[in-house]
Amino acid sequence: MEESIEIAKSYFKQNKFQNTIDICSKILESDRNVIEALKLKGKSLLATKRIEDARLYFNKVLTIRPDDYESIKDIGNTYQAINDIDTARNYYKKAIEINNNYAPALTNLGIIELAKGKKEEALSLLLKATKSDPKLLPAWGNLATAYLKLQKTQEAEESICKAIEINPNIYSS
C-alpha cells in the first residue's frame, strides 16, 4: 500500500493526473478510507477539471477526519475553480481557523482579498503565508502582485527574486 501511495505521489508531481487517479482507485478498492489516496485522487480530479468529483473525495476525507484543513482548503479550490469566490473564501477561512499558519489557504485567501480591493488585508495574509512556508512559490508571486498594487516596487522586486530563488525556471518559457 505504501509503495502504491508513493507511486501515486510521484505521478501527481509529474502532472500525470490520470495515472494518479488510476492508482488511487486501485488503492481505494482494497481500503476506501485511505486518506492519502482520497486526497491525491481529489487533487487529480480537480486538476483535470472534474470539479464535482473532486469535491466528493475531499468531502469523504472530511467524514473520516473533519478537521483536515488541507481538504477544507481543497474544497475551497473547487469553488474557486468555478468562480464561486465567496464560497471559496469561506472554506479558506475555515482552514485557517483550524491551522492559522496554513500557507496555501493564507495565499489563496490573500489573492481573493486582493481581487476584492482589500490590499492591506491581502498583504498581511500573503506576508504571513511566506513566513509560514518560505518555500511556497505561489505565496511569493502573489505577494509581489500585492506589493505592485500598493505601488511598493522595491518590495515586489524582492518577492520576485525570492520566487526565482525557489524556482529559477519559474519565468522561463
PDB file of C-alpha atoms in Angstrom:
ATOM      1  CA  MET A   1       0.000   0.000   0.000  1.00  0.00           C
ATOM      2  CA  GLU A   2       2.746   2.483   0.956  1.00  0.00           C
ATOM      3  CA  GLU A   3       4.582   1.759  -2.262  1.00  0.00           C
ATOM      4  CA  SER A   4       1.425   2.440  -4.285  1.00  0.00           C
ATOM      5  CA  ILE A   5       0.896   5.747  -2.462  1.00  0.00           C
ATOM      6  CA  GLU A   6       4.482   6.755  -3.264  1.00  0.00           C
ATOM      7  CA  ILE A   7       3.961   5.892  -6.929  1.00  0.00           C
ATOM      8  CA  ALA A   8       0.729   7.936  -6.959  1.00  0.00           C
ATOM      9  CA  LYS A   9       2.552  10.886  -5.362  1.00  0.00           C
ATOM     10  CA  SER A  10       5.278  10.612  -7.981  1.00  0.00           C
ATOM     11  CA  TYR A  11       2.742  10.631 -10.830  1.00  0.00           C
ATOM     12  CA  PHE A  12       0.964  13.588  -9.254  1.00  0.00           C
ATOM     13  CA  LYS A  13       4.206  15.587  -9.029  1.00  0.00           C
ATOM     14  CA  GLN A  14       4.770  14.855 -12.734  1.00  0.00           C
ATOM     15  CA  ASN A  15       1.248  16.130 -13.540  1.00  0.00           C
ATOM     16  CA  LYS A  16       0.266  12.641 -14.676  1.00  0.00           C
ATOM     17  CA  PHE A  17      -3.162  13.020 -13.174  1.00  0.00           C
ATOM     18  CA  GLN A  18      -4.950  10.131 -14.860  1.00  0.00           C
ATOM     19  CA  ASN A  19      -2.189   7.752 -13.713  1.00  0.00           C
ATOM     20  CA  THR A  20      -2.604   9.138 -10.186  1.00  0.00           C
ATOM     21  CA  ILE A  21      -6.369   8.623 -10.360  1.00  0.00           C
ATOM     22  CA  ASP A  22      -5.930   5.045 -11.598  1.00  0.00           C
ATOM     23  CA  ILE A  23      -3.501   4.063  -8.837  1.00  0.00           C
ATOM     24  CA  CYS A  24      -5.581   5.742  -6.144  1.00  0.00           C
ATOM     25  CA  SER A  25      -8.695   3.960  -7.435  1.00  0.00           C
ATOM     26  CA  LYS A  26      -6.930   0.619  -7.042  1.00  0.00           C
ATOM     27  CA  ILE A  27      -5.816   1.523  -3.518  1.00  0.00           C
ATOM     28  CA  LEU A  28      -9.349   2.599  -2.607  1.00  0.00           C
ATOM     29  CA  GLU A  29     -10.782  -0.678  -3.959  1.00  0.00           C
ATOM     30  CA  SER A  30      -8.984  -2.527  -1.170  1.00  0.00           C
ATOM     31  CA  ASP A  31      -9.493   0.150   1.513  1.00  0.00           C
ATOM     32  CA  ARG A  32     -11.858   3.001   0.725  1.00  0.00           C
ATOM     33  CA  ASN A  33     -10.676   5.069   3.698  1.00  0.00           C
ATOM     34  CA  VAL A  34      -7.016   5.629   2.782  1.00  0.00           C
ATOM     35  CA  ILE A  35      -6.753   9.374   3.391  1.00  0.00           C
ATOM     36  CA  GLU A  36      -3.720   9.963   1.168  1.00  0.00           C
ATOM     37  CA  ALA A  37      -5.326   8.150  -1.773  1.00  0.00           C
ATOM     38  CA  LEU A  38      -8.577  10.095  -1.313  1.00  0.00           C
ATOM     39  CA  LYS A  39      -6.673  13.390  -1.258  1.00  0.00           C
ATOM     40  CA  LEU A  40      -4.484  12.580  -4.267  1.00  0.00           C
ATOM     41  CA  LYS A  41      -7.455  11.375  -6.280  1.00  0.00           C
ATOM     42  CA  GLY A  42      -9.400  14.530  -5.342  1.00  0.00           C
ATOM     43  CA  LYS A  43      -6.494  16.803  -6.286  1.00  0.00           C
ATOM     44  CA  SER A  44      -6.029  14.961  -9.581  1.00  0.00           C
ATOM     45  CA  LEU A  45      -9.732  15.217 -10.379  1.00  0.00           C
ATOM     46  CA  LEU A  46      -9.592  18.932  -9.632  1.00  0.00           C
ATOM     47  CA  ALA A  47      -6.528  19.314 -11.871  1.00  0.00           C
ATOM     48  CA  THR A  48      -8.455  17.633 -14.690  1.00  0.00           C
ATOM     49  CA  LYS A  49     -11.431  19.957 -14.130  1.00  0.00           C
ATOM     50  CA  ARG A  50     -13.718  17.258 -12.733  1.00  0.00           C
ATOM     51  CA  ILE A  51     -14.801  19.634 -10.008  1.00  0.00           C
ATOM     52  CA  GLU A  52     -17.827  17.833  -8.574  1.00  0.00           C
ATOM     53  CA  ASP A  53     -15.989  14.506  -8.456  1.00  0.00           C
ATOM     54  CA  ALA A  54     -13.038  16.152  -6.743  1.00  0.00           C
ATOM     55  CA  ARG A  55     -15.317  17.715  -4.137  1.00  0.00           C
ATOM     56  CA  LEU A  56     -16.790  14.283  -3.356  1.00  0.00           C
ATOM     57  CA  TYR A  57     -13.338  12.921  -2.494  1.00  0.00           C
ATOM     58  CA  PHE A  58     -12.403  15.891  -0.329  1.00  0.00           C
ATOM     59  CA  ASN A  59     -15.718  15.584   1.499  1.00  0.00           C
ATOM     60  CA  LYS A  60     -15.053  11.883   2.034  1.00  0.00           C
ATOM     61  CA  VAL A  61     -11.767  12.821   3.733  1.00  0.00           C
ATOM     62  CA  LEU A  62     -13.724  15.173   5.989  1.00  0.00           C
ATOM     63  CA  THR A  63     -16.152  12.415   7.011  1.00  0.00           C
ATOM     64  CA  ILE A  64     -13.117  10.479   8.268  1.00  0.00           C
ATOM     65  CA  ARG A  65     -11.094  13.448   9.537  1.00  0.00           C
ATOM     66  CA  PRO A  66     -13.357  16.526   9.987  1.00  0.00           C
ATOM     67  CA  ASP A  67     -10.503  18.856  10.916  1.00  0.00           C
ATOM     68  CA  ASP A  68      -8.361  18.119   7.851  1.00  0.00           C
ATOM     69  CA  TYR A  69      -7.572  21.717   6.928  1.00  0.00           C
ATOM     70  CA  GLU A  70      -5.849  20.695   3.685  1.00  0.00           C
ATOM     71  CA  SER A  71      -9.035  19.078   2.371  1.00  0.00           C
ATOM     72  CA  ILE A  72     -11.087  22.044   3.553  1.00  0.00           C
ATOM     73  CA  LYS A  73      -8.764  24.308   1.569  1.00  0.00           C
ATOM     74  CA  ASP A  74      -9.035  21.961  -1.404  1.00  0.00           C
ATOM     75  CA  ILE A  75     -12.835  22.204  -1.294  1.00  0.00           C
ATOM     76  CA  GLY A  76     -12.293  25.954  -1.409  1.00  0.00           C
ATOM     77  CA  ASN A  77     -10.168  25.375  -4.508  1.00  0.00           C
ATOM     78  CA  THR A  78     -13.080  23.549  -6.165  1.00  0.00           C
ATOM     79  CA  TYR A  79     -15.286  26.578  -5.618  1.00  0.00           C
ATOM     80  CA  GLN A  80     -12.608  28.958  -6.795  1.00  0.00           C
ATOM     81  CA  ALA A  81     -12.282  26.834  -9.957  1.00  0.00           C
ATOM     82  CA  ILE A  82     -15.934  27.566 -10.795  1.00  0.00           C
ATOM     83  CA  ASN A  83     -15.543  31.231  -9.792  1.00  0.00           C
ATOM     84  CA  ASP A  84     -17.692  30.945  -6.649  1.00  0.00           C
ATOM     85  CA  ILE A  85     -15.273  33.197  -4.807  1.00  0.00           C
ATOM     86  CA  ASP A  86     -17.390  33.842  -1.717  1.00  0.00           C
ATOM     87  CA  THR A  87     -17.809  30.131  -1.003  1.00  0.00           C
ATOM     88  CA  ALA A  88     -14.106  29.535  -1.687  1.00  0.00           C
ATOM     89  CA  ARG A  89     -13.252  32.365   0.714  1.00  0.00           C
ATOM     90  CA  ASN A  90     -15.356  30.748   3.455  1.00  0.00           C
ATOM     91  CA  TYR A  91     -13.542  27.433   3.056  1.00  0.00           C
ATOM     92  CA  TYR A  92     -10.132  29.120   3.148  1.00  0.00           C
ATOM     93  CA  LYS A  93     -11.123  30.955   6.312  1.00  0.00           C
ATOM     94  CA  LYS A  94     -12.307  27.702   7.871  1.00  0.00           C
ATOM     95  CA  ALA A  95      -8.980  26.017   7.048  1.00  0.00           C
ATOM     96  CA  ILE A  96      -7.130  28.942   8.627  1.00  0.00           C
ATOM     97  CA  GLU A  97      -9.315  28.708  11.751  1.00  0.00           C
ATOM     98  CA  ILE A  98      -8.060  25.148  12.209  1.00  0.00           C
ATOM     99  CA  ASN A  99      -4.434  25.962  11.347  1.00  0.00           C
ATOM    100  CA  ASN A 100      -3.797  29.702  11.338  1.00  0.00           C
ATOM    101  CA  ASN A 101      -0.368  29.213   9.745  1.00  0.00           C
ATOM    102  CA  TYR A 102      -1.515  27.078   6.813  1.00  0.00           C
ATOM    103  CA  ALA A 103       0.267  28.893   3.997  1.00  0.00           C
ATOM    104  CA  PRO A 104      -1.725  27.556   0.995  1.00  0.00           C
ATOM    105  CA  ALA A 105      -5.035  28.758   2.486  1.00  0.00           C
ATOM    106  CA  LEU A 106      -3.465  32.057   3.551  1.00  0.00           C
ATOM    107  CA  THR A 107      -2.181  32.528  -0.001  1.00  0.00           C
ATOM    108  CA  ASN A 108      -5.496  31.696  -1.628  1.00  0.00           C
ATOM    109  CA  LEU A 109      -7.420  33.936   0.744  1.00  0.00           C
ATOM    110  CA  GLY A 110      -4.859  36.690   0.219  1.00  0.00           C
ATOM    111  CA  ILE A 111      -5.292  36.656  -3.540  1.00  0.00           C
ATOM    112  CA  ILE A 112      -9.095  36.757  -3.146  1.00  0.00           C
ATOM    113  CA  GLU A 113      -8.855  39.742  -0.814  1.00  0.00           C
ATOM    114  CA  LEU A 114      -6.512  41.435  -3.267  1.00  0.00           C
ATOM    115  CA  ALA A 115      -9.015  40.921  -6.089  1.00  0.00           C
ATOM    116  CA  LYS A 116     -11.729  42.408  -3.874  1.00  0.00           C
ATOM    117  CA  GLY A 117      -9.610  45.525  -3.367  1.00  0.00           C
ATOM    118  CA  LYS A 118      -8.638  44.758   0.231  1.00  0.00           C
ATOM    119  CA  LYS A 119      -4.958  45.379  -0.458  1.00  0.00           C
ATOM    120  CA  GLU A 120      -3.684  45.762   3.111  1.00  0.00           C
ATOM    121  CA  GLU A 121      -5.555  42.667   4.325  1.00  0.00           C
ATOM    122  CA  ALA A 122      -4.244  40.735   1.312  1.00  0.00           C
ATOM    123  CA  LEU A 123      -0.705  41.890   2.013  1.00  0.00           C
ATOM    124  CA  SER A 124      -0.979  40.785   5.638  1.00  0.00           C
ATOM    125  CA  LEU A 125      -2.239  37.323   4.645  1.00  0.00           C
ATOM    126  CA  LEU A 126       0.440  36.896   1.983  1.00  0.00           C
ATOM    127  CA  LEU A 127       3.231  38.007   4.303  1.00  0.00           C
ATOM    128  CA  LYS A 128       2.009  35.513   6.881  1.00  0.00           C
ATOM    129  CA  ALA A 129       1.952  32.811   4.194  1.00  0.00           C
ATOM    130  CA  THR A 130       5.569  33.486   3.196  1.00  0.00           C
ATOM    131  CA  LYS A 131       6.641  33.404   6.837  1.00  0.00           C
ATOM    132  CA  SER A 132       4.691  30.192   7.490  1.00  0.00           C
ATOM    133  CA  ASP A 133       6.128  28.428   4.442  1.00  0.00           C
ATOM    134  CA  PRO A 134       9.095  30.307   2.943  1.00  0.00           C
ATOM    135  CA  LYS A 135       9.315  27.815   0.048  1.00  0.00           C
ATOM    136  CA  LEU A 136       5.696  28.203  -1.114  1.00  0.00           C
ATOM    137  CA  LEU A 137       6.199  29.645  -4.569  1.00  0.00           C
ATOM    138  CA  PRO A 138       2.643  30.961  -5.171  1.00  0.00           C
ATOM    139  CA  ALA A 139       2.817  32.947  -1.937  1.00  0.00           C
ATOM    140  CA  TRP A 140       5.861  34.876  -3.187  1.00  0.00           C
ATOM    141  CA  GLY A 141       4.377  35.547  -6.613  1.00  0.00           C
ATOM    142  CA  ASN A 142       1.104  36.725  -5.127  1.00  0.00           C
ATOM    143  CA  LEU A 143       2.964  38.817  -2.568  1.00  0.00           C
ATOM    144  CA  ALA A 144       4.779  40.551  -5.424  1.00  0.00           C
ATOM    145  CA  THR A 145       1.417  41.261  -7.063  1.00  0.00           C
ATOM    146  CA  ALA A 146       0.074  42.720  -3.826  1.00  0.00           C
ATOM    147  CA  TYR A 147       3.126  44.946  -3.453  1.00  0.00           C
ATOM    148  CA  LEU A 148       2.722  46.171  -7.026  1.00  0.00           C
ATOM    149  CA  LYS A 149      -0.927  47.050  -6.379  1.00  0.00           C
ATOM    150  CA  LEU A 150       0.266  49.033  -3.356  1.00  0.00           C
ATOM    151  CA  GLN A 151       2.932  50.676  -5.560  1.00  0.00           C
ATOM    152  CA  LYS A 152       5.749  49.182  -3.497  1.00  0.00           C
ATOM    153  CA  THR A 153       8.028  48.240  -6.376  1.00  0.00           C
ATOM    154  CA  GLN A 154      11.148  47.519  -4.315  1.00  0.00           C
ATOM    155  CA  GLU A 155       9.264  45.003  -2.152  1.00  0.00           C
ATOM    156  CA  ALA A 156       7.659  43.495  -5.259  1.00  0.00           C
ATOM    157  CA  GLU A 157      11.071  43.038  -6.835  1.00  0.00           C
ATOM    158  CA  GLU A 158      12.400  41.377  -3.679  1.00  0.00           C
ATOM    159  CA  SER A 159       9.427  38.990  -3.684  1.00  0.00           C
ATOM    160  CA  ILE A 160      10.021  38.073  -7.335  1.00  0.00           C
ATOM    161  CA  CYS A 161      13.700  37.474  -6.571  1.00  0.00           C
ATOM    162  CA  LYS A 162      12.690  35.150  -3.744  1.00  0.00           C
ATOM    163  CA  ALA A 163      10.344  33.265  -6.103  1.00  0.00           C
ATOM    164  CA  ILE A 164      13.168  32.898  -8.640  1.00  0.00           C
ATOM    165  CA  GLU A 165      15.499  31.706  -5.883  1.00  0.00           C
ATOM    166  CA  ILE A 166      12.980  28.960  -5.029  1.00  0.00           C
ATOM    167  CA  ASN A 167      12.453  28.001  -8.666  1.00  0.00           C
ATOM    168  CA  PRO A 168      14.901  29.538 -11.167  1.00  0.00           C
ATOM    169  CA  ASN A 169      12.761  28.277 -14.066  1.00  0.00           C
ATOM    170  CA  ILE A 170       9.535  29.914 -12.917  1.00  0.00           C
ATOM    171  CA  TYR A 171       9.528  32.634 -15.546  1.00  0.00           C
ATOM    172  CA  SER A 172      11.249  30.772 -18.377  1.00  0.00           C
ATOM    173  CA  SER A 173       9.249  29.748 -21.409  1.00  0.00           C
TER     174      SER A 173
END
